[in-house]
Structures are given as C-alpha cells and as structure tokens.
Short mmCIF file of N, CA and C in Angstrom, two decimals:
data_model
loop_
_atom_site.label_atom_id
_atom_site.label_comp_id
_atom_site.label_asym_id
_atom_site.label_seq_id
_atom_site.Cartn_x
_atom_site.Cartn_y
_atom_site.Cartn_z
N MET A 1156 3.51 -22.35 -31.02
CA MET A 1156 3.04 -23.45 -30.19
C MET A 1156 4.19 -24.39 -29.82
N GLU A 1157 5.10 -24.58 -30.77
CA GLU A 1157 6.26 -25.43 -30.52
C GLU A 1157 7.06 -24.92 -29.32
N GLN A 1158 7.23 -23.62 -29.25
CA GLN A 1158 7.97 -22.99 -28.15
C GLN A 1158 7.29 -23.31 -26.81
N PHE A 1159 5.97 -23.31 -26.78
CA PHE A 1159 5.26 -23.58 -25.53
C PHE A 1159 5.44 -25.02 -25.08
N HIS A 1160 5.57 -25.95 -26.00
CA HIS A 1160 5.83 -27.35 -25.64
C HIS A 1160 7.16 -27.46 -24.89
N ILE A 1161 8.10 -26.63 -25.26
CA ILE A 1161 9.39 -26.61 -24.56
C ILE A 1161 9.19 -26.12 -23.12
N VAL A 1162 8.37 -25.10 -22.96
CA VAL A 1162 8.06 -24.58 -21.62
C VAL A 1162 7.39 -25.68 -20.78
N LEU A 1163 6.47 -26.41 -21.37
CA LEU A 1163 5.80 -27.51 -20.66
C LEU A 1163 6.81 -28.58 -20.24
N LYS A 1164 7.72 -28.93 -21.14
CA LYS A 1164 8.75 -29.92 -20.80
C LYS A 1164 9.65 -29.39 -19.68
N ASP A 1165 10.01 -28.11 -19.76
CA ASP A 1165 10.83 -27.50 -18.71
C ASP A 1165 10.13 -27.59 -17.36
N TYR A 1166 8.81 -27.34 -17.36
CA TYR A 1166 8.06 -27.43 -16.11
C TYR A 1166 8.06 -28.87 -15.58
N ALA A 1167 7.83 -29.83 -16.46
CA ALA A 1167 7.83 -31.24 -16.03
C ALA A 1167 9.18 -31.61 -15.43
N ASN A 1168 10.26 -31.17 -16.05
CA ASN A 1168 11.60 -31.43 -15.52
C ASN A 1168 11.83 -30.72 -14.19
N TRP A 1169 11.39 -29.47 -14.12
CA TRP A 1169 11.54 -28.70 -12.88
C TRP A 1169 10.80 -29.40 -11.75
N LYS A 1170 9.60 -29.85 -12.05
CA LYS A 1170 8.79 -30.52 -11.03
C LYS A 1170 9.46 -31.80 -10.55
N MET A 1171 10.00 -32.59 -11.48
CA MET A 1171 10.70 -33.82 -11.08
C MET A 1171 11.91 -33.50 -10.21
N ASP A 1172 12.64 -32.44 -10.55
CA ASP A 1172 13.82 -32.06 -9.78
C ASP A 1172 13.48 -31.57 -8.37
N ASN A 1173 12.29 -31.01 -8.20
CA ASN A 1173 11.93 -30.37 -6.94
C ASN A 1173 10.83 -31.08 -6.15
N ILE A 1174 10.29 -32.16 -6.69
CA ILE A 1174 9.13 -32.78 -6.05
C ILE A 1174 9.42 -33.24 -4.62
N GLU A 1175 10.61 -33.73 -4.36
CA GLU A 1175 10.93 -34.18 -3.01
C GLU A 1175 10.85 -33.03 -2.00
N THR A 1176 11.43 -31.91 -2.36
CA THR A 1176 11.38 -30.74 -1.47
C THR A 1176 9.95 -30.23 -1.35
N ILE A 1177 9.25 -30.15 -2.47
CA ILE A 1177 7.86 -29.68 -2.45
C ILE A 1177 7.01 -30.56 -1.53
N GLU A 1178 7.16 -31.87 -1.66
CA GLU A 1178 6.37 -32.79 -0.85
C GLU A 1178 6.74 -32.71 0.63
N LYS A 1179 8.02 -32.51 0.94
CA LYS A 1179 8.41 -32.33 2.34
C LYS A 1179 7.75 -31.09 2.92
N LEU A 1180 7.78 -30.00 2.17
CA LEU A 1180 7.18 -28.76 2.64
C LEU A 1180 5.66 -28.91 2.77
N ARG A 1181 5.03 -29.54 1.77
CA ARG A 1181 3.58 -29.74 1.81
C ARG A 1181 3.21 -30.64 2.99
N GLY A 1182 3.95 -31.72 3.16
CA GLY A 1182 3.66 -32.66 4.23
C GLY A 1182 3.81 -32.08 5.62
N ASN A 1183 4.64 -31.06 5.74
CA ASN A 1183 4.84 -30.39 7.03
C ASN A 1183 4.01 -29.11 7.15
N ASP A 1184 3.07 -28.92 6.21
CA ASP A 1184 2.21 -27.74 6.19
C ASP A 1184 3.04 -26.45 6.33
N SER A 1185 4.13 -26.41 5.57
CA SER A 1185 5.02 -25.26 5.61
C SER A 1185 4.31 -23.99 5.15
N LEU A 1186 4.61 -22.90 5.83
CA LEU A 1186 4.07 -21.61 5.43
C LEU A 1186 4.48 -21.28 3.99
N LEU A 1187 5.69 -21.66 3.62
CA LEU A 1187 6.15 -21.35 2.27
C LEU A 1187 5.46 -22.21 1.23
N TYR A 1188 5.13 -23.45 1.56
CA TYR A 1188 4.33 -24.24 0.62
C TYR A 1188 2.98 -23.56 0.42
N ARG A 1189 2.39 -23.11 1.51
CA ARG A 1189 1.10 -22.42 1.41
C ARG A 1189 1.23 -21.15 0.57
N ARG A 1190 2.38 -20.52 0.61
CA ARG A 1190 2.62 -19.33 -0.22
C ARG A 1190 2.63 -19.71 -1.69
N PHE A 1191 3.30 -20.81 -2.04
CA PHE A 1191 3.44 -21.21 -3.43
C PHE A 1191 2.27 -22.03 -3.95
N GLU A 1192 1.45 -22.55 -3.07
CA GLU A 1192 0.40 -23.47 -3.49
C GLU A 1192 -0.50 -22.92 -4.60
N PRO A 1193 -0.99 -21.68 -4.53
CA PRO A 1193 -1.86 -21.22 -5.62
C PRO A 1193 -1.17 -21.24 -6.98
N VAL A 1194 0.08 -20.84 -7.03
CA VAL A 1194 0.81 -20.83 -8.29
C VAL A 1194 1.05 -22.27 -8.75
N TYR A 1195 1.52 -23.10 -7.84
CA TYR A 1195 1.84 -24.50 -8.14
C TYR A 1195 0.61 -25.26 -8.64
N LYS A 1196 -0.51 -25.10 -7.96
CA LYS A 1196 -1.71 -25.85 -8.36
C LYS A 1196 -2.30 -25.33 -9.67
N VAL A 1197 -2.22 -24.03 -9.91
CA VAL A 1197 -2.68 -23.49 -11.19
C VAL A 1197 -1.80 -24.03 -12.31
N LEU A 1198 -0.48 -24.04 -12.09
CA LEU A 1198 0.42 -24.59 -13.11
C LEU A 1198 0.11 -26.05 -13.39
N ASN A 1199 -0.12 -26.83 -12.35
CA ASN A 1199 -0.45 -28.25 -12.54
C ASN A 1199 -1.74 -28.40 -13.33
N ASN A 1200 -2.72 -27.56 -13.03
CA ASN A 1200 -4.00 -27.61 -13.73
C ASN A 1200 -3.82 -27.29 -15.22
N ILE A 1201 -3.09 -26.23 -15.50
CA ILE A 1201 -2.88 -25.84 -16.90
C ILE A 1201 -2.04 -26.89 -17.63
N TYR A 1202 -1.05 -27.45 -16.95
CA TYR A 1202 -0.22 -28.49 -17.55
C TYR A 1202 -1.09 -29.69 -17.94
N GLU A 1203 -1.97 -30.11 -17.02
CA GLU A 1203 -2.86 -31.23 -17.32
C GLU A 1203 -3.78 -30.92 -18.49
N ARG A 1204 -4.28 -29.71 -18.55
CA ARG A 1204 -5.13 -29.31 -19.68
C ARG A 1204 -4.35 -29.38 -21.00
N ALA A 1205 -3.10 -28.91 -20.95
CA ALA A 1205 -2.27 -28.92 -22.17
C ALA A 1205 -2.00 -30.35 -22.63
N VAL A 1206 -1.77 -31.24 -21.69
CA VAL A 1206 -1.51 -32.63 -22.04
C VAL A 1206 -2.78 -33.29 -22.61
N GLU A 1207 -3.91 -33.01 -21.99
CA GLU A 1207 -5.17 -33.62 -22.43
C GLU A 1207 -5.71 -33.01 -23.71
N GLU A 1208 -5.68 -31.67 -23.78
CA GLU A 1208 -6.32 -30.97 -24.90
C GLU A 1208 -5.33 -30.61 -26.00
N GLU A 1209 -4.08 -30.49 -25.65
CA GLU A 1209 -3.00 -30.12 -26.56
C GLU A 1209 -3.07 -28.71 -27.10
N THR A 1210 -4.16 -27.99 -26.89
CA THR A 1210 -4.21 -26.58 -27.28
C THR A 1210 -4.71 -25.76 -26.11
N LEU A 1211 -4.09 -24.63 -25.93
CA LEU A 1211 -4.48 -23.71 -24.87
C LEU A 1211 -4.61 -22.31 -25.46
N SER A 1212 -5.44 -21.51 -24.84
CA SER A 1212 -5.57 -20.13 -25.29
C SER A 1212 -4.28 -19.37 -25.00
N ASP A 1213 -4.12 -18.24 -25.66
CA ASP A 1213 -2.95 -17.40 -25.40
C ASP A 1213 -2.90 -16.98 -23.94
N ASP A 1214 -4.08 -16.67 -23.37
CA ASP A 1214 -4.13 -16.27 -21.97
C ASP A 1214 -3.61 -17.38 -21.05
N MET A 1215 -4.03 -18.61 -21.32
CA MET A 1215 -3.59 -19.74 -20.49
C MET A 1215 -2.09 -19.96 -20.63
N ARG A 1216 -1.57 -19.82 -21.83
CA ARG A 1216 -0.12 -19.97 -22.03
C ARG A 1216 0.64 -18.87 -21.29
N THR A 1217 0.11 -17.66 -21.34
CA THR A 1217 0.76 -16.54 -20.65
C THR A 1217 0.73 -16.76 -19.14
N ILE A 1218 -0.41 -17.17 -18.61
CA ILE A 1218 -0.52 -17.45 -17.17
C ILE A 1218 0.49 -18.52 -16.78
N PHE A 1219 0.58 -19.56 -17.59
CA PHE A 1219 1.51 -20.65 -17.28
C PHE A 1219 2.95 -20.15 -17.28
N GLN A 1220 3.33 -19.41 -18.30
CA GLN A 1220 4.72 -18.94 -18.40
C GLN A 1220 5.06 -17.98 -17.26
N VAL A 1221 4.17 -17.06 -16.95
CA VAL A 1221 4.41 -16.12 -15.85
C VAL A 1221 4.52 -16.88 -14.54
N GLY A 1222 3.59 -17.79 -14.31
CA GLY A 1222 3.59 -18.56 -13.07
C GLY A 1222 4.83 -19.44 -12.94
N PHE A 1223 5.22 -20.08 -14.02
CA PHE A 1223 6.40 -20.95 -13.98
C PHE A 1223 7.67 -20.14 -13.73
N ASN A 1224 7.81 -19.02 -14.42
CA ASN A 1224 8.98 -18.15 -14.18
C ASN A 1224 9.03 -17.71 -12.72
N TYR A 1225 7.89 -17.31 -12.20
CA TYR A 1225 7.81 -16.85 -10.82
C TYR A 1225 8.18 -17.98 -9.85
N LEU A 1226 7.54 -19.12 -10.02
CA LEU A 1226 7.76 -20.25 -9.12
C LEU A 1226 9.21 -20.72 -9.19
N HIS A 1227 9.75 -20.79 -10.38
CA HIS A 1227 11.13 -21.23 -10.56
C HIS A 1227 12.10 -20.32 -9.81
N MET A 1228 11.96 -19.02 -10.00
CA MET A 1228 12.88 -18.08 -9.36
C MET A 1228 12.72 -18.09 -7.84
N GLN A 1229 11.51 -18.03 -7.36
CA GLN A 1229 11.29 -17.95 -5.93
C GLN A 1229 11.62 -19.27 -5.24
N PHE A 1230 11.27 -20.38 -5.86
CA PHE A 1230 11.52 -21.67 -5.23
C PHE A 1230 13.00 -21.96 -5.15
N GLU A 1231 13.78 -21.41 -6.07
CA GLU A 1231 15.23 -21.61 -6.02
C GLU A 1231 15.80 -21.00 -4.73
N VAL A 1232 15.29 -19.86 -4.32
CA VAL A 1232 15.72 -19.24 -3.06
C VAL A 1232 15.35 -20.15 -1.89
N VAL A 1233 14.12 -20.63 -1.88
CA VAL A 1233 13.66 -21.52 -0.82
C VAL A 1233 14.53 -22.77 -0.76
N ARG A 1234 14.77 -23.35 -1.90
CA ARG A 1234 15.53 -24.60 -1.96
C ARG A 1234 16.96 -24.41 -1.44
N ILE A 1235 17.58 -23.30 -1.79
CA ILE A 1235 18.95 -23.04 -1.30
C ILE A 1235 18.96 -22.97 0.22
N TYR A 1236 18.04 -22.21 0.79
CA TYR A 1236 18.00 -22.12 2.26
C TYR A 1236 17.66 -23.47 2.88
N PHE A 1237 16.64 -24.13 2.32
CA PHE A 1237 16.18 -25.41 2.88
C PHE A 1237 17.29 -26.46 2.84
N GLU A 1238 17.92 -26.62 1.70
CA GLU A 1238 18.90 -27.69 1.53
C GLU A 1238 20.27 -27.34 2.09
N LYS A 1239 20.70 -26.11 1.92
CA LYS A 1239 22.07 -25.75 2.31
C LYS A 1239 22.15 -25.30 3.77
N LEU A 1240 21.42 -24.25 4.10
CA LEU A 1240 21.54 -23.70 5.45
C LEU A 1240 20.87 -24.60 6.50
N PHE A 1241 19.70 -25.16 6.15
CA PHE A 1241 18.96 -25.97 7.12
C PHE A 1241 19.09 -27.47 6.86
N GLU A 1242 19.93 -27.85 5.92
CA GLU A 1242 20.25 -29.24 5.62
C GLU A 1242 19.00 -30.13 5.49
N SER A 1243 17.97 -29.60 4.82
CA SER A 1243 16.70 -30.30 4.55
C SER A 1243 15.96 -30.71 5.82
N ASP A 1244 16.22 -30.03 6.92
CA ASP A 1244 15.53 -30.29 8.19
C ASP A 1244 14.29 -29.40 8.24
N CYS A 1245 13.12 -30.01 7.96
CA CYS A 1245 11.87 -29.24 7.88
C CYS A 1245 11.56 -28.49 9.17
N GLU A 1246 11.77 -29.14 10.29
CA GLU A 1246 11.43 -28.51 11.57
C GLU A 1246 12.26 -27.25 11.81
N ALA A 1247 13.56 -27.34 11.60
CA ALA A 1247 14.43 -26.18 11.78
C ALA A 1247 14.12 -25.11 10.75
N PHE A 1248 13.89 -25.53 9.51
CA PHE A 1248 13.59 -24.61 8.42
C PHE A 1248 12.29 -23.85 8.70
N GLU A 1249 11.28 -24.59 9.13
CA GLU A 1249 9.96 -23.99 9.32
C GLU A 1249 9.98 -22.86 10.35
N LYS A 1250 10.87 -22.95 11.33
CA LYS A 1250 10.97 -21.89 12.34
C LYS A 1250 11.31 -20.54 11.72
N TYR A 1251 12.01 -20.56 10.59
CA TYR A 1251 12.49 -19.32 9.98
C TYR A 1251 11.77 -18.96 8.69
N THR A 1252 10.68 -19.66 8.38
CA THR A 1252 9.97 -19.36 7.15
C THR A 1252 9.39 -17.94 7.10
N PRO A 1253 9.01 -17.33 8.24
CA PRO A 1253 8.58 -15.94 8.11
C PRO A 1253 9.67 -15.04 7.52
N LEU A 1254 10.91 -15.24 7.94
CA LEU A 1254 12.00 -14.41 7.41
C LEU A 1254 12.23 -14.70 5.94
N ILE A 1255 12.18 -15.97 5.56
CA ILE A 1255 12.37 -16.31 4.15
C ILE A 1255 11.22 -15.75 3.33
N GLY A 1256 10.03 -15.81 3.88
CA GLY A 1256 8.87 -15.20 3.22
C GLY A 1256 9.06 -13.71 3.00
N TYR A 1257 9.66 -13.02 3.97
CA TYR A 1257 9.94 -11.59 3.82
C TYR A 1257 10.91 -11.35 2.67
N LEU A 1258 11.92 -12.21 2.54
CA LEU A 1258 12.87 -12.07 1.42
C LEU A 1258 12.16 -12.26 0.08
N LEU A 1259 11.28 -13.24 0.03
CA LEU A 1259 10.54 -13.48 -1.20
C LEU A 1259 9.62 -12.31 -1.53
N TYR A 1260 9.04 -11.72 -0.50
CA TYR A 1260 8.20 -10.54 -0.69
C TYR A 1260 9.02 -9.38 -1.23
N ILE A 1261 10.21 -9.20 -0.71
CA ILE A 1261 11.10 -8.14 -1.20
C ILE A 1261 11.39 -8.37 -2.69
N ALA A 1262 11.66 -9.61 -3.06
CA ALA A 1262 11.91 -9.94 -4.47
C ALA A 1262 10.68 -9.61 -5.32
N ASP A 1263 9.49 -9.90 -4.80
CA ASP A 1263 8.26 -9.57 -5.52
C ASP A 1263 8.16 -8.06 -5.76
N VAL A 1264 8.38 -7.29 -4.70
CA VAL A 1264 8.28 -5.83 -4.80
C VAL A 1264 9.30 -5.31 -5.80
N ARG A 1265 10.53 -5.78 -5.69
CA ARG A 1265 11.58 -5.34 -6.63
C ARG A 1265 11.18 -5.64 -8.08
N SER A 1266 10.69 -6.84 -8.31
CA SER A 1266 10.29 -7.24 -9.65
C SER A 1266 9.18 -6.34 -10.18
N ASP A 1267 8.23 -6.04 -9.31
CA ASP A 1267 7.10 -5.19 -9.69
C ASP A 1267 7.54 -3.77 -10.00
N LEU A 1268 8.62 -3.32 -9.38
CA LEU A 1268 9.05 -1.93 -9.52
C LEU A 1268 10.28 -1.74 -10.40
N GLU A 1269 10.62 -2.76 -11.18
CA GLU A 1269 11.79 -2.67 -12.06
C GLU A 1269 11.79 -1.40 -12.90
N ASP A 1270 10.64 -1.05 -13.42
CA ASP A 1270 10.54 0.11 -14.30
C ASP A 1270 10.78 1.44 -13.57
N TYR A 1271 10.76 1.42 -12.24
CA TYR A 1271 10.89 2.66 -11.47
C TYR A 1271 12.25 2.79 -10.79
N GLU A 1272 13.20 1.93 -11.16
CA GLU A 1272 14.51 1.90 -10.49
C GLU A 1272 15.17 3.27 -10.40
N ASP A 1273 15.05 4.07 -11.44
CA ASP A 1273 15.71 5.38 -11.45
C ASP A 1273 14.99 6.42 -10.62
N SER A 1274 13.72 6.21 -10.33
CA SER A 1274 12.96 7.23 -9.62
C SER A 1274 12.61 6.87 -8.17
N VAL A 1275 13.06 5.70 -7.71
CA VAL A 1275 12.74 5.26 -6.36
C VAL A 1275 14.02 5.02 -5.58
N ASP A 1276 14.02 5.45 -4.33
CA ASP A 1276 15.16 5.19 -3.44
C ASP A 1276 14.92 3.85 -2.73
N PHE A 1277 15.70 2.85 -3.14
CA PHE A 1277 15.56 1.50 -2.59
C PHE A 1277 16.52 1.25 -1.42
N SER A 1278 17.24 2.26 -0.96
CA SER A 1278 18.28 2.03 0.05
C SER A 1278 17.74 1.40 1.33
N GLU A 1279 16.58 1.86 1.79
CA GLU A 1279 16.01 1.29 3.02
C GLU A 1279 15.60 -0.17 2.80
N LEU A 1280 15.04 -0.47 1.64
CA LEU A 1280 14.67 -1.85 1.32
C LEU A 1280 15.92 -2.72 1.19
N ASN A 1281 16.97 -2.17 0.59
CA ASN A 1281 18.25 -2.90 0.50
C ASN A 1281 18.79 -3.24 1.88
N ASP A 1282 18.72 -2.27 2.78
CA ASP A 1282 19.20 -2.49 4.16
C ASP A 1282 18.40 -3.58 4.86
N VAL A 1283 17.08 -3.55 4.67
CA VAL A 1283 16.22 -4.56 5.30
C VAL A 1283 16.51 -5.94 4.71
N GLU A 1284 16.72 -6.00 3.43
CA GLU A 1284 17.04 -7.27 2.79
C GLU A 1284 18.32 -7.86 3.37
N THR A 1285 19.34 -7.05 3.50
CA THR A 1285 20.61 -7.50 4.09
C THR A 1285 20.40 -7.94 5.54
N LEU A 1286 19.64 -7.16 6.29
CA LEU A 1286 19.33 -7.50 7.68
C LEU A 1286 18.67 -8.87 7.76
N ILE A 1287 17.68 -9.12 6.93
CA ILE A 1287 16.93 -10.38 6.96
C ILE A 1287 17.83 -11.54 6.54
N GLU A 1288 18.62 -11.34 5.51
CA GLU A 1288 19.55 -12.40 5.09
C GLU A 1288 20.49 -12.77 6.24
N ASN A 1289 21.00 -11.75 6.94
CA ASN A 1289 21.88 -12.01 8.08
C ASN A 1289 21.14 -12.70 9.23
N MET A 1290 19.90 -12.30 9.45
CA MET A 1290 19.11 -12.92 10.51
C MET A 1290 18.89 -14.41 10.22
N ILE A 1291 18.64 -14.73 8.97
CA ILE A 1291 18.45 -16.14 8.61
C ILE A 1291 19.75 -16.91 8.81
N ALA A 1292 20.84 -16.35 8.32
CA ALA A 1292 22.14 -17.02 8.44
C ALA A 1292 22.53 -17.24 9.89
N GLU A 1293 22.19 -16.26 10.75
CA GLU A 1293 22.53 -16.34 12.17
C GLU A 1293 21.42 -17.01 12.99
N LYS A 1294 20.33 -17.39 12.30
CA LYS A 1294 19.16 -18.00 12.94
C LYS A 1294 18.66 -17.12 14.10
N ASP A 1295 18.50 -15.85 13.78
CA ASP A 1295 18.01 -14.83 14.71
C ASP A 1295 16.48 -14.79 14.62
N PRO A 1296 15.76 -15.11 15.69
CA PRO A 1296 14.30 -15.22 15.63
C PRO A 1296 13.52 -13.93 15.92
N ARG A 1297 14.10 -12.77 15.69
CA ARG A 1297 13.38 -11.52 15.97
C ARG A 1297 12.48 -11.16 14.77
N PHE A 1298 11.46 -11.98 14.55
CA PHE A 1298 10.59 -11.82 13.39
C PHE A 1298 9.83 -10.50 13.42
N ASP A 1299 9.37 -10.09 14.60
CA ASP A 1299 8.62 -8.84 14.70
C ASP A 1299 9.49 -7.64 14.30
N TYR A 1300 10.74 -7.67 14.70
CA TYR A 1300 11.67 -6.60 14.35
C TYR A 1300 11.85 -6.55 12.83
N ALA A 1301 12.05 -7.70 12.22
CA ALA A 1301 12.23 -7.75 10.76
C ALA A 1301 10.97 -7.26 10.05
N GLU A 1302 9.81 -7.70 10.53
CA GLU A 1302 8.55 -7.29 9.92
C GLU A 1302 8.36 -5.78 10.03
N GLU A 1303 8.68 -5.23 11.18
CA GLU A 1303 8.55 -3.78 11.39
C GLU A 1303 9.46 -3.01 10.43
N ARG A 1304 10.69 -3.46 10.31
CA ARG A 1304 11.64 -2.79 9.39
C ARG A 1304 11.17 -2.91 7.95
N LEU A 1305 10.67 -4.09 7.59
CA LEU A 1305 10.18 -4.29 6.22
C LEU A 1305 8.97 -3.40 5.96
N TYR A 1306 8.07 -3.34 6.91
CA TYR A 1306 6.88 -2.50 6.77
C TYR A 1306 7.27 -1.05 6.51
N LYS A 1307 8.22 -0.54 7.28
CA LYS A 1307 8.65 0.85 7.10
C LYS A 1307 9.29 1.07 5.73
N ALA A 1308 10.11 0.12 5.29
CA ALA A 1308 10.77 0.26 3.99
C ALA A 1308 9.75 0.25 2.85
N VAL A 1309 8.76 -0.63 2.93
CA VAL A 1309 7.74 -0.70 1.88
C VAL A 1309 6.87 0.54 1.91
N GLU A 1310 6.52 1.01 3.08
CA GLU A 1310 5.74 2.24 3.18
C GLU A 1310 6.50 3.42 2.58
N ASN A 1311 7.80 3.46 2.80
CA ASN A 1311 8.65 4.50 2.23
C ASN A 1311 8.55 4.47 0.70
N ILE A 1312 8.63 3.27 0.13
CA ILE A 1312 8.54 3.14 -1.33
C ILE A 1312 7.15 3.51 -1.82
N LYS A 1313 6.13 3.04 -1.13
CA LYS A 1313 4.76 3.39 -1.52
C LYS A 1313 4.57 4.90 -1.51
N GLY A 1314 5.17 5.56 -0.50
CA GLY A 1314 5.07 7.01 -0.41
C GLY A 1314 5.74 7.72 -1.58
N GLN A 1315 6.78 7.13 -2.10
CA GLN A 1315 7.49 7.72 -3.24
C GLN A 1315 6.70 7.56 -4.55
N LEU A 1316 5.94 6.48 -4.66
CA LEU A 1316 5.26 6.17 -5.91
C LEU A 1316 3.75 6.27 -5.85
N ASP A 1317 3.20 6.19 -4.66
CA ASP A 1317 1.77 6.18 -4.49
C ASP A 1317 1.14 5.06 -5.34
N PHE A 1318 1.56 3.81 -5.08
CA PHE A 1318 1.05 2.67 -5.82
C PHE A 1318 0.43 1.67 -4.85
N GLU A 1319 -0.43 0.84 -5.39
CA GLU A 1319 -1.02 -0.25 -4.62
C GLU A 1319 -0.42 -1.54 -5.15
N TYR A 1320 0.29 -2.24 -4.31
CA TYR A 1320 0.98 -3.45 -4.74
C TYR A 1320 0.05 -4.66 -4.65
N VAL A 1321 -0.05 -5.42 -5.74
CA VAL A 1321 -0.79 -6.68 -5.76
C VAL A 1321 0.21 -7.74 -6.21
N GLY A 1322 0.49 -8.69 -5.34
CA GLY A 1322 1.51 -9.69 -5.61
C GLY A 1322 1.03 -10.81 -6.52
N VAL A 1323 1.98 -11.52 -7.06
CA VAL A 1323 1.71 -12.64 -7.96
C VAL A 1323 0.87 -13.70 -7.26
N VAL A 1324 1.17 -13.97 -6.00
CA VAL A 1324 0.42 -15.00 -5.27
C VAL A 1324 -1.06 -14.60 -5.18
N ASP A 1325 -1.33 -13.33 -4.89
CA ASP A 1325 -2.71 -12.85 -4.83
C ASP A 1325 -3.43 -13.06 -6.17
N ILE A 1326 -2.72 -12.76 -7.25
CA ILE A 1326 -3.29 -12.92 -8.59
C ILE A 1326 -3.59 -14.39 -8.86
N PHE A 1327 -2.69 -15.28 -8.45
CA PHE A 1327 -2.90 -16.71 -8.70
C PHE A 1327 -3.99 -17.31 -7.81
N VAL A 1328 -4.23 -16.73 -6.66
CA VAL A 1328 -5.38 -17.16 -5.85
C VAL A 1328 -6.66 -16.89 -6.64
N GLU A 1329 -6.72 -15.72 -7.25
CA GLU A 1329 -7.90 -15.37 -8.05
C GLU A 1329 -8.01 -16.27 -9.28
N ILE A 1330 -6.89 -16.52 -9.96
CA ILE A 1330 -6.90 -17.39 -11.14
C ILE A 1330 -7.36 -18.80 -10.74
N ALA A 1331 -6.86 -19.29 -9.62
CA ALA A 1331 -7.26 -20.62 -9.14
C ALA A 1331 -8.78 -20.69 -8.98
N GLY A 1332 -9.35 -19.65 -8.38
CA GLY A 1332 -10.80 -19.61 -8.23
C GLY A 1332 -11.53 -19.62 -9.56
N ASN A 1333 -11.02 -18.85 -10.51
CA ASN A 1333 -11.66 -18.79 -11.83
C ASN A 1333 -11.55 -20.11 -12.59
N LEU A 1334 -10.47 -20.85 -12.35
CA LEU A 1334 -10.28 -22.14 -13.04
C LEU A 1334 -10.91 -23.31 -12.29
N GLY A 1335 -11.43 -23.04 -11.10
CA GLY A 1335 -12.01 -24.11 -10.29
C GLY A 1335 -10.95 -24.99 -9.63
N VAL A 1336 -9.76 -24.44 -9.44
CA VAL A 1336 -8.67 -25.18 -8.80
C VAL A 1336 -8.86 -25.06 -7.29
N GLU A 1337 -8.96 -26.20 -6.65
CA GLU A 1337 -9.19 -26.21 -5.20
C GLU A 1337 -7.86 -26.03 -4.47
N LEU A 1338 -7.85 -25.06 -3.58
CA LEU A 1338 -6.68 -24.81 -2.75
C LEU A 1338 -6.96 -25.38 -1.36
N SER A 1339 -5.91 -25.57 -0.59
CA SER A 1339 -6.10 -26.09 0.77
C SER A 1339 -7.02 -25.14 1.54
N LYS A 1340 -7.63 -25.67 2.55
CA LYS A 1340 -8.59 -24.89 3.33
C LYS A 1340 -7.92 -23.75 4.10
N ARG A 1341 -6.63 -23.90 4.34
CA ARG A 1341 -5.91 -22.84 5.06
C ARG A 1341 -5.60 -21.71 4.09
N ASP A 1342 -5.59 -20.50 4.61
CA ASP A 1342 -5.27 -19.36 3.77
C ASP A 1342 -3.83 -19.45 3.30
N PRO A 1343 -3.57 -19.00 2.07
CA PRO A 1343 -2.19 -18.97 1.61
C PRO A 1343 -1.37 -18.01 2.48
N PHE A 1344 -0.11 -18.26 2.57
CA PHE A 1344 0.81 -17.41 3.33
C PHE A 1344 1.18 -16.25 2.42
N VAL A 1345 0.38 -15.17 2.50
CA VAL A 1345 0.60 -14.01 1.66
C VAL A 1345 1.13 -12.88 2.52
N ILE A 1346 2.31 -12.45 2.17
CA ILE A 1346 2.92 -11.33 2.88
C ILE A 1346 2.54 -10.08 2.12
N GLY A 1347 2.28 -9.03 2.85
CA GLY A 1347 2.00 -7.79 2.18
C GLY A 1347 0.68 -7.19 2.62
N GLU A 1348 -0.24 -8.04 3.08
CA GLU A 1348 -1.49 -7.50 3.56
C GLU A 1348 -1.23 -6.66 4.80
N GLU A 1349 -0.32 -7.14 5.65
CA GLU A 1349 0.02 -6.38 6.84
C GLU A 1349 1.21 -5.47 6.59
N VAL A 1350 1.92 -5.73 5.50
CA VAL A 1350 3.10 -4.91 5.18
C VAL A 1350 2.71 -3.84 4.21
#
C-alpha cells in the first residue's frame, strides 16, 4: 500500500506539471484532449476515491497504475510537439492533431505487440511512423495520405497475427462507464476504428 501512495503522489505532481497544457487543450476542444479524456477522468476519479477512502481494491490500483503509465508516456509526446514544435500555439497545433494521434496510435499498437516482436514484420509500420513524424515536422497536411498508409501497415500486421486490437482508450471509456465517470458529450478521439 505504501508503494501505491508514491504512485498517487507522482500523479499529483504530474498533474500539477501538466495542468496548464491540459487546460489549454481542453479549453480548445482539442482532438487529443478528447483522446485522453477517458483515461484522465478515470484517474482523477480513482485519485479522489483514494484520498477520501484511503483504501482501494487491487483492481482499482491496477487500473490507476496502467492508466497513469499510459497517460504519462503518451502525453509526453503531445507536450513535446505542442510546446516545442508548435510553441504552445493551440490553433496551429490543433491543425495537426490527426497526425499526432496517428503517432500515438502507432505507439499503442507497438506496446500491445511487444511480445510478438520476433514474429512480426514491423518495417511498414516503421516507415509510416517516420513518414508521419516528417509530415508533422514539415507541417504537411496530407492527413488522408497518412491515414491510408497507416491503415495498410496495420492491416499488414493484423494479417500476420490475426488479432483484434482494443486500445487503452477504448478500455478506459468502458471503465469510465462502469465507475459512473461522466465524459464529455462528444465522442472520444479514438483512432483505430477506421484503421
């Protein structure tokens, strides 16, 4: 239990460090905020329960740790692009959120398939990832082209493994519903349904 209190403190610190960026994205109805909202709101709900009740089930602690690790890793990518490349300009940043969302989706797929690294050819996905990173850096708005390439790369991987991918965001939408956590009325920005 002592170890989990450290995780809770880490989350509180992470939130304080990132609240300005989170609020800018939320205030501008950013697609990426909508992507992270289910995870973020579930974490806030569990954090509040931990503070009020001081004891949580093992399942709740696991959900919190998985969600926090996920949010921390993915939000770091968003923050780097937002603050460095787009100089915290929400309007300019928002124009390229589909491409950044594709990069985050690639990271999700890679994470999900870690155990299959030796049996799957990731070369096409690697190429698409490099393409998208370059498109963001060059502010290239050919989103349909990137989506098409990503779709083909993911289909190639699915064909090699015959798996059905369910992303972390999808899982946290379900968890939010089970916990009674209200999400915004707009659908979360979930990549993969069309990919």
